[in-house]
Coordinates of C-alpha atoms in Angstrom, one line a residue:
M148 CA -14.7 -143.8 -95.8
S149 CA -14.2 -146.0 -92.7
I150 CA -11.5 -145.3 -90.2
W151 CA -9.6 -148.4 -91.2
E152 CA -9.7 -147.5 -94.8
R153 CA -7.9 -144.3 -93.9
L154 CA -5.0 -146.4 -92.5
T155 CA -2.0 -147.2 -94.6
P156 CA -3.2 -149.9 -97.0
R157 CA -1.9 -153.4 -96.2
T158 CA -2.5 -156.8 -97.9
W159 CA -3.8 -159.6 -95.9
D160 CA -0.6 -161.5 -96.3
M161 CA 1.1 -158.7 -94.4
V162 CA -1.6 -158.8 -91.8
E163 CA -1.2 -162.6 -91.3
D164 CA 2.6 -162.2 -91.0
A165 CA 2.0 -159.6 -88.3
Y166 CA -0.7 -161.5 -86.4
P167 CA -0.4 -165.3 -87.2
T168 CA -3.2 -166.2 -84.9
L169 CA -5.7 -164.4 -87.1
G170 CA -5.3 -167.0 -89.7
D171 CA -6.9 -166.8 -93.1
M172 CA -9.6 -164.2 -93.0
D173 CA -10.6 -164.8 -96.7
G174 CA -10.2 -161.1 -97.5
K175 CA -12.5 -159.8 -94.8
R176 CA -12.0 -156.3 -93.5
W177 CA -10.0 -155.6 -90.3
Y178 CA -12.9 -154.2 -88.4
T179 CA -14.7 -157.6 -88.6
V180 CA -12.2 -159.1 -86.3
M181 CA -11.7 -156.4 -83.7
Y182 CA -13.6 -155.7 -80.6
G183 CA -13.4 -153.0 -77.9
Y184 CA -11.7 -149.6 -78.1
E185 CA -10.5 -146.8 -75.8
Y186 CA -10.2 -143.0 -76.5
T187 CA -7.1 -141.0 -75.4
L188 CA -7.0 -137.3 -74.5
P189 CA -7.5 -134.8 -77.4
V190 CA -4.4 -133.9 -79.3
I191 CA -4.3 -130.3 -80.6
Q192 CA -2.1 -130.6 -83.6
S193 CA -2.0 -127.1 -85.1
I194 CA -3.4 -123.6 -84.7
K195 CA -3.6 -121.1 -87.6
T196 CA -5.2 -117.7 -87.6
A197 CA -6.2 -115.0 -90.0
P198 CA -4.8 -111.5 -89.4
C199 CA -6.2 -110.0 -86.2
F200 CA -7.4 -106.4 -86.2
V201 CA -8.3 -104.3 -83.3
G202 CA -12.1 -104.2 -82.7
E203 CA -12.8 -106.9 -85.2
S204 CA -13.1 -110.7 -85.2
Y205 CA -10.6 -113.0 -86.9
L206 CA -10.9 -116.6 -88.0
A207 CA -9.1 -119.3 -86.0
H208 CA -8.4 -122.7 -87.7
V209 CA -7.5 -125.5 -85.2
R210 CA -6.7 -129.2 -86.1
V211 CA -7.5 -131.6 -83.2
I212 CA -7.4 -135.4 -83.3
E213 CA -7.8 -138.3 -80.8
N214 CA -5.8 -141.6 -80.6
V215 CA -8.0 -144.7 -80.4
E216 CA -6.6 -148.1 -79.2
R217 CA -8.3 -151.1 -80.9
E218 CA -7.8 -154.8 -79.9
F219 CA -8.2 -157.7 -82.3
T220 CA -9.9 -161.0 -81.4
G221 CA -6.8 -162.9 -82.2
G222 CA -4.8 -160.6 -80.0
G223 CA -2.8 -157.4 -80.5
I224 CA -3.7 -153.7 -80.1
V225 CA -3.5 -151.1 -82.9
T226 CA -3.5 -147.3 -82.1
V227 CA -5.0 -145.1 -84.8
E228 CA -5.9 -141.4 -85.3
E229 CA -9.5 -140.7 -85.3
P230 CA -11.3 -137.4 -86.1
F231 CA -11.9 -135.5 -82.9
S232 CA -15.5 -136.1 -81.8
G233 CA -15.5 -133.7 -78.9
T234 CA -15.8 -129.9 -78.7
V235 CA -13.3 -127.2 -79.4
A236 CA -13.4 -123.6 -78.3
V237 CA -11.1 -120.6 -78.0
S238 CA -10.9 -118.8 -74.6
F239 CA -10.2 -115.0 -74.5
Q240 CA -10.7 -112.7 -71.6
G241 CA -12.9 -115.1 -69.7
Q242 CA -15.1 -116.0 -72.6
E243 CA -15.2 -119.1 -74.7
Y244 CA -15.9 -119.0 -78.4
P245 CA -16.8 -122.4 -79.9
L246 CA -15.4 -123.6 -83.2
T247 CA -17.2 -125.6 -85.8
Y248 CA -15.8 -128.7 -87.4
H249 CA -15.6 -128.7 -91.2
T250 CA -15.2 -132.0 -93.0
D251 CA -13.7 -130.5 -96.1
T252 CA -10.7 -129.1 -94.3
G253 CA -10.6 -131.4 -91.3
T254 CA -10.3 -128.4 -89.0
F255 CA -12.4 -126.6 -86.3
D256 CA -13.0 -123.0 -87.6
G257 CA -14.7 -120.0 -86.2
P258 CA -14.5 -116.3 -85.5
V259 CA -12.7 -115.1 -82.4
P260 CA -12.9 -111.4 -81.3
G261 CA -9.7 -109.3 -81.3
P262 CA -8.9 -106.8 -78.5
S263 CA -11.0 -103.7 -78.2
P264 CA -9.6 -100.3 -79.3
E265 CA -9.6 -99.2 -75.6
S266 CA -7.4 -102.1 -74.5
W267 CA -5.0 -102.0 -77.4
S268 CA -1.6 -100.2 -77.5
L269 CA 1.6 -100.7 -79.3
E270 CA 3.1 -102.1 -76.1
S271 CA 0.3 -104.6 -75.7
C272 CA -0.4 -105.5 -79.3
V273 CA 0.5 -109.2 -78.7
V274 CA -2.6 -111.0 -77.3
Q275 CA -2.8 -114.4 -75.5
Y276 CA -5.5 -116.9 -76.5
M277 CA -6.1 -120.5 -75.4
V278 CA -7.6 -123.4 -77.4
I279 CA -9.7 -125.8 -75.3
A280 CA -10.5 -129.3 -76.7
E281 CA -12.7 -131.7 -74.7
N282 CA -13.8 -135.3 -75.3
Q283 CA -14.8 -138.4 -73.2
R284 CA -11.4 -138.8 -71.6
G285 CA -11.0 -135.2 -70.6
I286 CA -9.7 -131.7 -71.7
S287 CA -6.6 -130.6 -73.5
T288 CA -5.5 -127.0 -73.8
R289 CA -2.9 -125.1 -75.8
E290 CA -2.0 -121.4 -75.7
Y291 CA -1.2 -119.3 -78.7
Q292 CA -0.4 -115.6 -79.4
V293 CA -1.6 -113.3 -82.1
T294 CA -0.4 -109.8 -83.0
A295 CA -3.4 -107.5 -83.0
Y296 CA -3.0 -105.0 -85.8
K297 CA -4.6 -101.6 -85.8
A298 CA -6.0 -100.8 -89.2
V299 CA -5.2 -97.2 -90.2
P300 CA -6.3 -95.4 -93.4
T301 CA -3.2 -94.3 -95.3
V302 CA -3.2 -91.7 -98.0
L303 CA -0.5 -92.8 -100.5
S304 CA -0.9 -89.8 -102.7
V305 CA -3.2 -86.8 -103.2
E306 CA -3.1 -84.3 -106.0
A307 CA -5.4 -81.6 -107.3
S308 CA -5.2 -80.4 -110.9
D309 CA -4.5 -76.8 -111.8
C310 CA -7.4 -74.8 -113.0
A311 CA -8.5 -71.3 -114.0
V312 CA -10.3 -68.9 -111.8
D313 CA -13.9 -69.9 -111.1
G314 CA -13.0 -73.3 -112.7
I315 CA -13.1 -76.9 -111.6
S316 CA -10.1 -78.7 -110.0
V317 CA -10.1 -82.5 -110.0
L318 CA -8.9 -83.9 -106.7
R319 CA -7.5 -87.5 -106.9
A320 CA -6.3 -89.6 -104.0
S321 CA -4.9 -93.1 -103.6
I322 CA -6.0 -94.4 -100.2
V323 CA -5.4 -97.9 -98.6
I324 CA -5.6 -99.5 -95.2
T325 CA -2.3 -100.3 -93.6
T326 CA -1.5 -101.7 -90.2
T327 CA 0.5 -100.8 -87.1
P328 CA 2.7 -102.1 -85.8
S329 CA 4.7 -102.3 -89.0
S330 CA 3.4 -104.9 -91.3
E331 CA 3.2 -105.7 -94.9
I332 CA -0.5 -106.1 -94.8
T333 CA -2.3 -103.7 -97.1
L334 CA -6.0 -103.7 -97.5
E335 CA -8.5 -102.0 -99.8
F336 CA -9.9 -98.8 -98.3
A337 CA -13.7 -98.9 -97.9
G338 CA -14.2 -96.0 -95.5
N339 CA -15.2 -92.4 -96.1
A340 CA -13.0 -89.7 -97.7
T341 CA -13.8 -86.0 -97.6
A342 CA -12.0 -82.8 -98.6
D343 CA -12.2 -79.5 -96.9
F344 CA -11.4 -76.7 -99.3
L345 CA -12.1 -73.0 -98.8
G346 CA -14.8 -73.6 -96.3
N347 CA -16.6 -76.2 -98.3
T348 CA -16.6 -80.0 -97.8
Y349 CA -16.5 -82.4 -100.7
T350 CA -17.1 -86.1 -100.6
L351 CA -14.7 -88.3 -102.6
A352 CA -16.0 -91.2 -104.6
P353 CA -14.0 -94.4 -105.5
G354 CA -13.3 -95.1 -109.1
T355 CA -12.8 -98.3 -111.0
D356 CA -9.1 -97.7 -111.0
G357 CA -9.1 -97.6 -107.2
I358 CA -8.6 -93.8 -107.1
W359 CA -10.9 -91.7 -105.0
S360 CA -11.8 -88.3 -106.6
A361 CA -13.9 -85.2 -106.3
Q362 CA -14.4 -82.0 -108.2
L363 CA -13.5 -78.8 -106.3
R364 CA -14.9 -75.4 -107.2
A365 CA -12.0 -72.8 -107.6
P366 CA -12.4 -69.2 -106.4
G367 CA -12.4 -66.2 -108.7
K368 CA -8.9 -65.0 -107.7
T369 CA -5.5 -66.4 -108.6
S370 CA -3.6 -68.3 -106.0
W371 CA -0.3 -66.7 -106.8
Y372 CA -0.1 -64.6 -103.7
M373 CA -1.0 -67.6 -101.4
E374 CA 1.8 -69.6 -99.7
H375 CA 3.4 -71.9 -102.2
H376 CA 1.1 -70.3 -104.8
V377 CA -1.8 -72.7 -104.0
Y378 CA -5.0 -72.6 -102.1
P379 CA -4.7 -75.1 -99.2
G380 CA -7.0 -78.0 -98.6
V381 CA -7.2 -81.0 -96.2
L382 CA -8.2 -84.6 -97.2
T383 CA -9.6 -86.7 -94.4
A384 CA -9.8 -90.5 -94.9
S385 CA -11.7 -92.3 -92.1
S386 CA -12.3 -95.9 -91.3
G387 CA -14.2 -96.8 -88.1
E388 CA -12.7 -94.7 -85.3
D389 CA -9.5 -94.1 -87.2
A390 CA -8.8 -91.2 -89.5
T391 CA -5.9 -89.8 -91.4
E392 CA -5.4 -86.3 -92.8
A393 CA -3.3 -85.2 -95.8
D394 CA -2.8 -81.7 -97.1
F395 CA -3.1 -80.7 -100.7
G396 CA -3.0 -77.5 -102.7
V397 CA -4.9 -76.2 -105.8
R398 CA -3.1 -73.9 -108.2
V399 CA -5.6 -71.4 -109.5
R400 CA -4.5 -69.3 -112.5
E401 CA -6.0 -66.2 -113.9
L402 CA -6.9 -66.0 -117.6
D403 CA -6.4 -62.3 -118.3
P404 CA -3.0 -61.3 -119.8
P405 CA -1.0 -58.5 -118.4
A406 CA -1.4 -54.9 -119.7
A407 CA 1.4 -53.2 -121.5
A408 CA 1.6 -49.7 -123.1
A409 CA 4.5 -47.8 -124.6
L410 CA 5.7 -44.8 -122.6
Y411 CA 8.9 -43.9 -124.3
P412 CA 10.2 -42.9 -126.8
T413 CA 7.1 -40.9 -127.7
S414 CA 8.4 -40.4 -131.2
G415 CA 8.6 -43.0 -134.0
I416 CA 12.1 -41.9 -134.9
F417 CA 15.4 -41.6 -133.2
I418 CA 19.0 -40.6 -134.0
C419 CA 21.2 -43.7 -134.3
N420 CA 24.7 -42.1 -134.5
D421 CA 26.3 -44.3 -131.8
C422 CA 23.2 -43.7 -129.7
S423 CA 21.3 -46.2 -127.6
P424 CA 17.8 -44.9 -126.6
Q425 CA 16.0 -46.3 -123.7
F426 CA 12.5 -47.8 -124.2
R427 CA 10.0 -47.8 -121.5
W428 CA 6.5 -49.5 -121.2
A429 CA 3.9 -49.3 -118.4
V430 CA 3.3 -52.9 -117.4
S431 CA 0.8 -54.2 -114.9
D432 CA -1.3 -57.2 -114.0
D433 CA -4.1 -57.0 -111.5
G434 CA -4.2 -60.7 -110.9
S435 CA -1.0 -62.6 -110.4
G436 CA 1.4 -59.7 -111.1
V437 CA 4.0 -59.3 -113.8
S438 CA 6.6 -62.0 -113.8
R439 CA 9.1 -61.0 -116.5
A440 CA 9.4 -58.8 -119.6
E441 CA 11.5 -59.5 -122.6
V442 CA 12.3 -57.5 -125.8
S443 CA 13.0 -58.7 -129.3
L444 CA 14.7 -56.5 -131.8
N445 CA 13.7 -57.2 -135.4
D446 CA 12.5 -60.7 -134.5
G447 CA 15.9 -61.5 -133.0
P448 CA 16.7 -63.3 -129.7
H449 CA 14.7 -62.2 -126.6
Q450 CA 16.5 -60.0 -124.1
S451 CA 15.5 -59.3 -120.6
A452 CA 14.0 -56.0 -119.7
V453 CA 14.3 -54.4 -116.3
I454 CA 11.0 -54.1 -114.4
R455 CA 10.7 -51.5 -111.7
C456 CA 7.9 -49.3 -110.3
G457 CA 5.4 -50.6 -112.8
E458 CA 7.6 -50.0 -115.8
A459 CA 9.7 -52.2 -118.1
C460 CA 12.9 -50.7 -119.3
W461 CA 15.2 -51.8 -122.1
Q462 CA 18.3 -50.1 -123.5
M463 CA 18.4 -50.4 -127.3
P464 CA 21.8 -51.2 -128.7
V465 CA 23.4 -49.1 -131.4
V466 CA 21.7 -50.0 -134.7
P467 CA 22.0 -48.9 -138.3
P468 CA 19.6 -46.4 -139.8
G469 CA 16.3 -47.6 -141.1
P470 CA 13.1 -49.1 -139.6
H471 CA 13.4 -51.4 -136.6
I472 CA 10.7 -53.5 -135.0
V473 CA 10.9 -53.5 -131.2
A474 CA 8.5 -56.1 -129.6
L475 CA 7.9 -56.4 -125.9
Y476 CA 6.7 -59.7 -124.4
V477 CA 5.2 -59.4 -120.9
T478 CA 4.4 -62.5 -119.0
D479 CA 2.5 -62.6 -115.7
N480 CA 3.1 -65.2 -112.9
D481 CA 0.2 -67.4 -114.2
G482 CA 1.9 -67.7 -117.6
N483 CA -0.3 -65.3 -119.6
E484 CA 1.5 -63.2 -122.2
T485 CA 1.0 -59.9 -123.9
Q486 CA 2.9 -58.6 -126.9
V487 CA 3.4 -55.0 -127.9
E488 CA 5.2 -54.0 -131.0
R489 CA 6.7 -50.6 -132.1
T490 CA 8.3 -49.7 -135.4
M491 CA 11.1 -47.2 -134.9
T492 CA 13.0 -45.4 -137.7
G493 CA 16.6 -44.5 -137.1
I494 CA 18.1 -41.4 -138.6
W495 CA 21.8 -41.2 -139.2
L496 CA 23.2 -37.6 -139.1
V497 CA 26.0 -37.0 -141.5
T498 CA 29.1 -35.9 -139.6
D499 CA 32.0 -37.2 -141.8
R500 CA 31.9 -35.0 -145.0
T501 CA 35.4 -34.6 -146.5
N502 CA 37.0 -32.7 -149.4
N503 CA 36.9 -35.9 -151.4
N504 CA 33.1 -35.6 -151.4
L505 CA 33.5 -32.1 -152.9
S506 CA 35.8 -33.4 -155.6
R507 CA 33.3 -36.1 -156.5
L508 CA 30.5 -33.4 -156.7
Q509 CA 32.6 -31.2 -158.9
A510 CA 33.2 -34.1 -161.3
L511 CA 29.4 -34.7 -161.4
L512 CA 28.8 -31.0 -162.0
K513 CA 30.8 -31.2 -165.3
I514 CA 28.2 -33.6 -166.6
S515 CA 24.9 -32.1 -167.5
W516 CA 21.8 -33.6 -165.9
S517 CA 20.5 -34.8 -169.3
A518 CA 23.8 -36.6 -169.9
M519 CA 23.9 -38.3 -166.5
T520 CA 23.3 -42.0 -166.2
D521 CA 20.6 -43.2 -163.8
A522 CA 23.4 -44.2 -161.4
Q523 CA 25.0 -40.8 -161.5
R524 CA 21.6 -39.1 -161.0
Q525 CA 20.9 -41.4 -158.0
E526 CA 24.4 -40.5 -156.6
W527 CA 23.8 -36.8 -157.2
T528 CA 20.4 -36.9 -155.5
F529 CA 20.8 -39.4 -152.7
G530 CA 24.3 -40.8 -152.7
T531 CA 25.6 -44.2 -153.6
E532 CA 24.3 -46.0 -150.5
Q533 CA 21.0 -44.3 -150.0
D534 CA 18.0 -46.1 -148.6
T535 CA 15.3 -43.4 -148.2
P536 CA 15.8 -39.6 -148.1
V537 CA 14.7 -39.2 -144.5
I538 CA 17.0 -41.8 -143.0
S539 CA 20.0 -41.2 -145.2
D540 CA 23.3 -42.1 -143.8
R541 CA 25.1 -41.6 -147.1
S542 CA 23.4 -38.8 -148.8
N543 CA 25.4 -36.9 -151.4
R544 CA 27.9 -35.4 -149.0
G545 CA 29.5 -33.3 -151.6
A546 CA 26.3 -31.1 -151.8
Y547 CA 23.9 -29.6 -149.4
N548 CA 20.4 -30.2 -150.8
A549 CA 16.8 -30.9 -149.9
I550 CA 17.8 -34.3 -148.4
D551 CA 20.2 -32.7 -146.0
L552 CA 17.7 -29.9 -145.1
N553 CA 14.9 -32.4 -144.4
R554 CA 17.2 -34.7 -142.4
V555 CA 18.4 -31.9 -140.1
E556 CA 15.0 -30.2 -139.8
T557 CA 13.5 -33.6 -138.9
A558 CA 16.2 -34.1 -136.2
V559 CA 15.7 -30.6 -134.8
D560 CA 12.0 -31.1 -134.6
Y561 CA 12.4 -34.5 -132.9
L562 CA 15.0 -33.2 -130.4
G563 CA 12.9 -30.1 -129.6
K564 CA 10.1 -32.3 -128.6
R565 CA 12.3 -34.5 -126.5
L566 CA 13.7 -31.4 -124.8
G567 CA 10.2 -30.3 -124.0
E568 CA 9.5 -33.6 -122.3
V569 CA 12.3 -32.9 -119.7
G570 CA 11.1 -29.3 -119.2
I571 CA 13.4 -27.4 -121.7
R572 CA 11.1 -25.7 -124.1
I573 CA 12.5 -24.2 -127.2
P574 CA 10.3 -22.3 -129.7
L575 CA 11.0 -23.9 -133.1
E576 CA 9.6 -23.5 -136.5
V577 CA 10.6 -26.3 -138.8
K578 CA 10.1 -27.3 -142.4
T579 CA 10.5 -31.0 -143.1
D580 CA 9.2 -31.2 -146.7
W581 CA 11.9 -29.6 -148.7
T582 CA 11.9 -30.6 -152.4
E583 CA 14.3 -30.3 -155.3
E584 CA 12.2 -27.5 -156.7
D585 CA 12.5 -25.3 -153.6
S586 CA 14.9 -22.3 -153.5
P587 CA 15.8 -21.6 -149.9
T588 CA 15.8 -18.0 -148.9
G589 CA 18.2 -16.2 -146.6
G590 CA 15.5 -16.0 -144.0
Q591 CA 14.8 -19.7 -144.1
M592 CA 18.4 -20.5 -143.8
S593 CA 18.8 -18.2 -140.9
R594 CA 15.9 -19.9 -139.2
Y595 CA 17.3 -23.2 -140.1
L596 CA 20.7 -22.5 -138.5
A597 CA 19.1 -20.7 -135.4
N598 CA 16.9 -23.8 -134.8
A599 CA 20.0 -26.0 -134.8
A600 CA 21.9 -23.6 -132.5
A601 CA 19.0 -23.4 -130.1
V602 CA 18.9 -27.2 -129.7
A603 CA 22.6 -27.6 -129.6
N604 CA 22.9 -24.9 -126.9
S605 CA 20.5 -26.7 -124.6
R606 CA 23.3 -28.8 -123.2
P607 CA 23.9 -26.7 -120.1
A608 CA 20.2 -26.9 -119.2
L609 CA 20.3 -30.6 -119.7
L610 CA 23.3 -31.0 -117.5
K611 CA 21.5 -29.0 -114.7
K612 CA 18.7 -31.5 -115.1
A613 CA 21.2 -34.2 -114.1
Y614 CA 22.7 -32.0 -111.4
D615 CA 26.0 -31.6 -113.2
Y616 CA 26.2 -27.9 -112.4
H617 CA 30.0 -27.8 -112.6
S618 CA 30.0 -28.9 -116.3
A619 CA 27.0 -26.9 -117.0
F620 CA 28.7 -23.6 -116.0
L621 CA 31.9 -24.5 -117.9
Y622 CA 30.3 -25.7 -121.1
P623 CA 30.7 -23.1 -123.9
P624 CA 28.1 -22.5 -126.6
A625 CA 28.0 -24.9 -129.5
S626 CA 30.4 -24.2 -132.3
L627 CA 28.2 -23.8 -135.3
P628 CA 28.7 -21.9 -138.6
D629 CA 27.8 -18.2 -138.4
S630 CA 25.9 -18.5 -141.7
M631 CA 24.8 -21.0 -144.3
R632 CA 26.5 -19.0 -147.0
Q633 CA 29.5 -20.8 -148.4
L634 CA 28.9 -23.6 -146.0
S635 CA 32.0 -25.8 -145.7
A636 CA 32.1 -29.5 -145.2
D637 CA 33.4 -29.0 -141.6
G638 CA 30.6 -26.5 -140.9
A639 CA 27.9 -28.9 -142.1
N640 CA 29.5 -31.7 -140.0
R641 CA 29.4 -29.5 -136.9
I642 CA 25.7 -28.8 -137.2
E643 CA 24.8 -32.5 -137.3
A644 CA 27.5 -33.5 -134.8
A645 CA 26.0 -31.0 -132.2
L646 CA 22.6 -32.5 -132.7
T647 CA 24.0 -36.0 -132.2
E648 CA 25.6 -34.9 -128.8
I649 CA 22.2 -33.6 -127.6
E650 CA 20.6 -37.0 -128.5
K651 CA 23.3 -38.8 -126.5
L652 CA 22.9 -36.5 -123.5
L653 CA 19.1 -36.8 -123.6
N654 CA 19.4 -40.6 -123.6
W655 CA 21.7 -40.4 -120.6
V656 CA 19.5 -38.0 -118.7
H657 CA 16.5 -40.1 -119.4
V658 CA 18.2 -43.2 -118.0
F659 CA 19.4 -41.2 -115.0
A660 CA 15.9 -39.8 -114.4
W661 CA 14.4 -43.3 -114.6
Y662 CA 16.6 -44.7 -111.9
V663 CA 16.6 -41.7 -109.6
N664 CA 12.9 -41.1 -109.2
V665 CA 10.4 -40.2 -106.6
N666 CA 9.8 -43.8 -105.9
A667 CA 12.3 -43.4 -103.1
R668 CA 14.8 -46.2 -102.6
T669 CA 17.3 -46.7 -99.8
W670 CA 21.0 -46.3 -100.4
D671 CA 21.5 -50.0 -99.8
E672 CA 19.3 -50.8 -102.8
L673 CA 21.0 -48.0 -104.8
E674 CA 24.4 -49.4 -104.1
A675 CA 23.3 -52.8 -105.2
D676 CA 22.2 -51.3 -108.6
F677 CA 25.2 -49.0 -109.0
Q678 CA 28.3 -50.4 -107.4
A679 CA 30.2 -47.1 -107.5
W680 CA 27.9 -45.3 -105.1
S681 CA 29.4 -44.4 -101.7
D682 CA 27.6 -44.8 -98.4
M683 CA 24.9 -42.2 -98.1
D684 CA 23.9 -43.0 -94.5
G685 CA 20.5 -44.3 -95.3
L686 CA 19.3 -41.2 -97.2
T687 CA 16.7 -41.7 -99.8
W688 CA 17.1 -41.0 -103.5
V689 CA 14.7 -38.0 -103.2
Q690 CA 16.9 -36.4 -100.6
V691 CA 20.0 -36.9 -102.6
Q692 CA 18.3 -35.9 -105.8
V693 CA 17.4 -32.6 -104.2
R694 CA 20.3 -31.8 -101.9
E695 CA 23.3 -33.9 -102.0
M696 CA 24.4 -35.1 -105.4
V697 CA 27.0 -34.1 -107.9
I698 CA 27.9 -35.9 -111.1
E699 CA 31.3 -37.1 -112.0
D700 CA 32.6 -38.8 -115.1
L701 CA 32.1 -42.5 -114.4
A702 CA 34.8 -45.0 -115.2
A703 CA 34.2 -48.5 -116.6
P704 CA 32.0 -50.6 -116.4
W705 CA 29.3 -47.9 -116.3
N706 CA 30.4 -46.2 -119.5
V707 CA 27.9 -48.2 -121.5
F708 CA 25.5 -45.3 -121.3
D709 CA 27.5 -42.9 -123.5
P710 CA 28.7 -40.3 -122.7
R711 CA 28.3 -40.1 -119.0
Y712 CA 26.6 -41.8 -116.1
P713 CA 25.8 -40.6 -112.5
R714 CA 27.8 -41.3 -109.5
G715 CA 26.8 -40.0 -106.1
V716 CA 29.2 -38.5 -103.6
R717 CA 28.8 -36.5 -100.4
L718 CA 29.5 -32.8 -100.7

């Protein structure tokens, strides 16, 4: 297209009105009547640039024109804009960088170098440039400024997946290029990304989702004991001479569950007359360590157990007689769990016989066995609310029969073994398989009563185990019947009540012995556990256990451990 055709279109009538001397040109073009022309100096209309980055070239886009004066034969001069026909360059630091004209854009374009990394700083990030345009009439210049940005790799996020020991952790990182000084410019990262983890270097690869990733080999040991429970690593993203580091951590978990084994009670039975035995398990975990222990009674809600010195301890509440399932759940710090179950059978000793029971028995005696109904025979044999012979809490309390003998002998045997565990050994000969056909002899009944008396009279020795010497010296022998002949309801009650007291005392001594043990603790720790302890001047438990402790009755709230609980004082 000619220059004149780029002018604002005009009709020839308009031209004749403007220049009457031209006359009728019969539709000829303007350029057929002109002659002569003269260029003016270059006119730099606009300068645009792409973002400038340190150490890289950027594109400059410059629009330059020249005004041309044209004279017509009939008179008159027209000034028009012509494309610039000269040369255009950008001057920077004493060097000129020529630009090339592009007809499709009408601009002079070309790369211009940015400042070098050595010369760049935040204080001097604005750089001066000059455009030089030259034609036949001379040179025109125009200065412009650009902000030189420093491209910096930026780690937006980095995360390593949890894994098992000797497993694989997947490291994922989102990395981009950002600029400084502050800018909204964000570019795709195309540099190198590496991860240093436990002495090994891993190269991250970009994915189709723009996330860089690598697979890390985990060690054969849990990370629980590391700071923040993770193995540390460092991600390095580099682009050119710039690099950015970001920390990450790998949570490595062991796979082996904790170990748990029942320690106490050693027997599968216990006396449940208002008694609350303590359960203990040895718990350990060689990897991450034991985190918590919980106990469920008969599939009920979980209750927390106390963990100390490698043992889990739980105080069983008072329960009715019968079988009870006690389940321990031990969890380590890596989330692995072990379950240990025990089935314990509670025995209820009969301590509440009355004369009414005797009256009911006498009424049954008036009915012959052959004339008794099944319900009357059940009542005669076991009682009206009987579950099983061994665990009876409502055996026929008007009579003393095989069920009573087996229950008491079982309790004596059980308590004798418990006493032996705390160092009080009593020679016992028991019989726990009495039947209805047996006819007890006088010697057997003497042995029976002597066994019960030997167990009941162990209380002073038990109190000495708990360092309650004062009560031990004052406590009289157990009040038991002198003979099994013409046994009264009260005498039968006293036999089983004395055994119940030994069970309660054993439970208390056992709790006391567990807290006060050779795993010496300071008195600050002791006072935190038992708020009623007085200041012991930093003495350890062992010292107090051996030399400086007496036992007193303890007021609320520590009366949960019936009947007594330790309280230390200075002698």
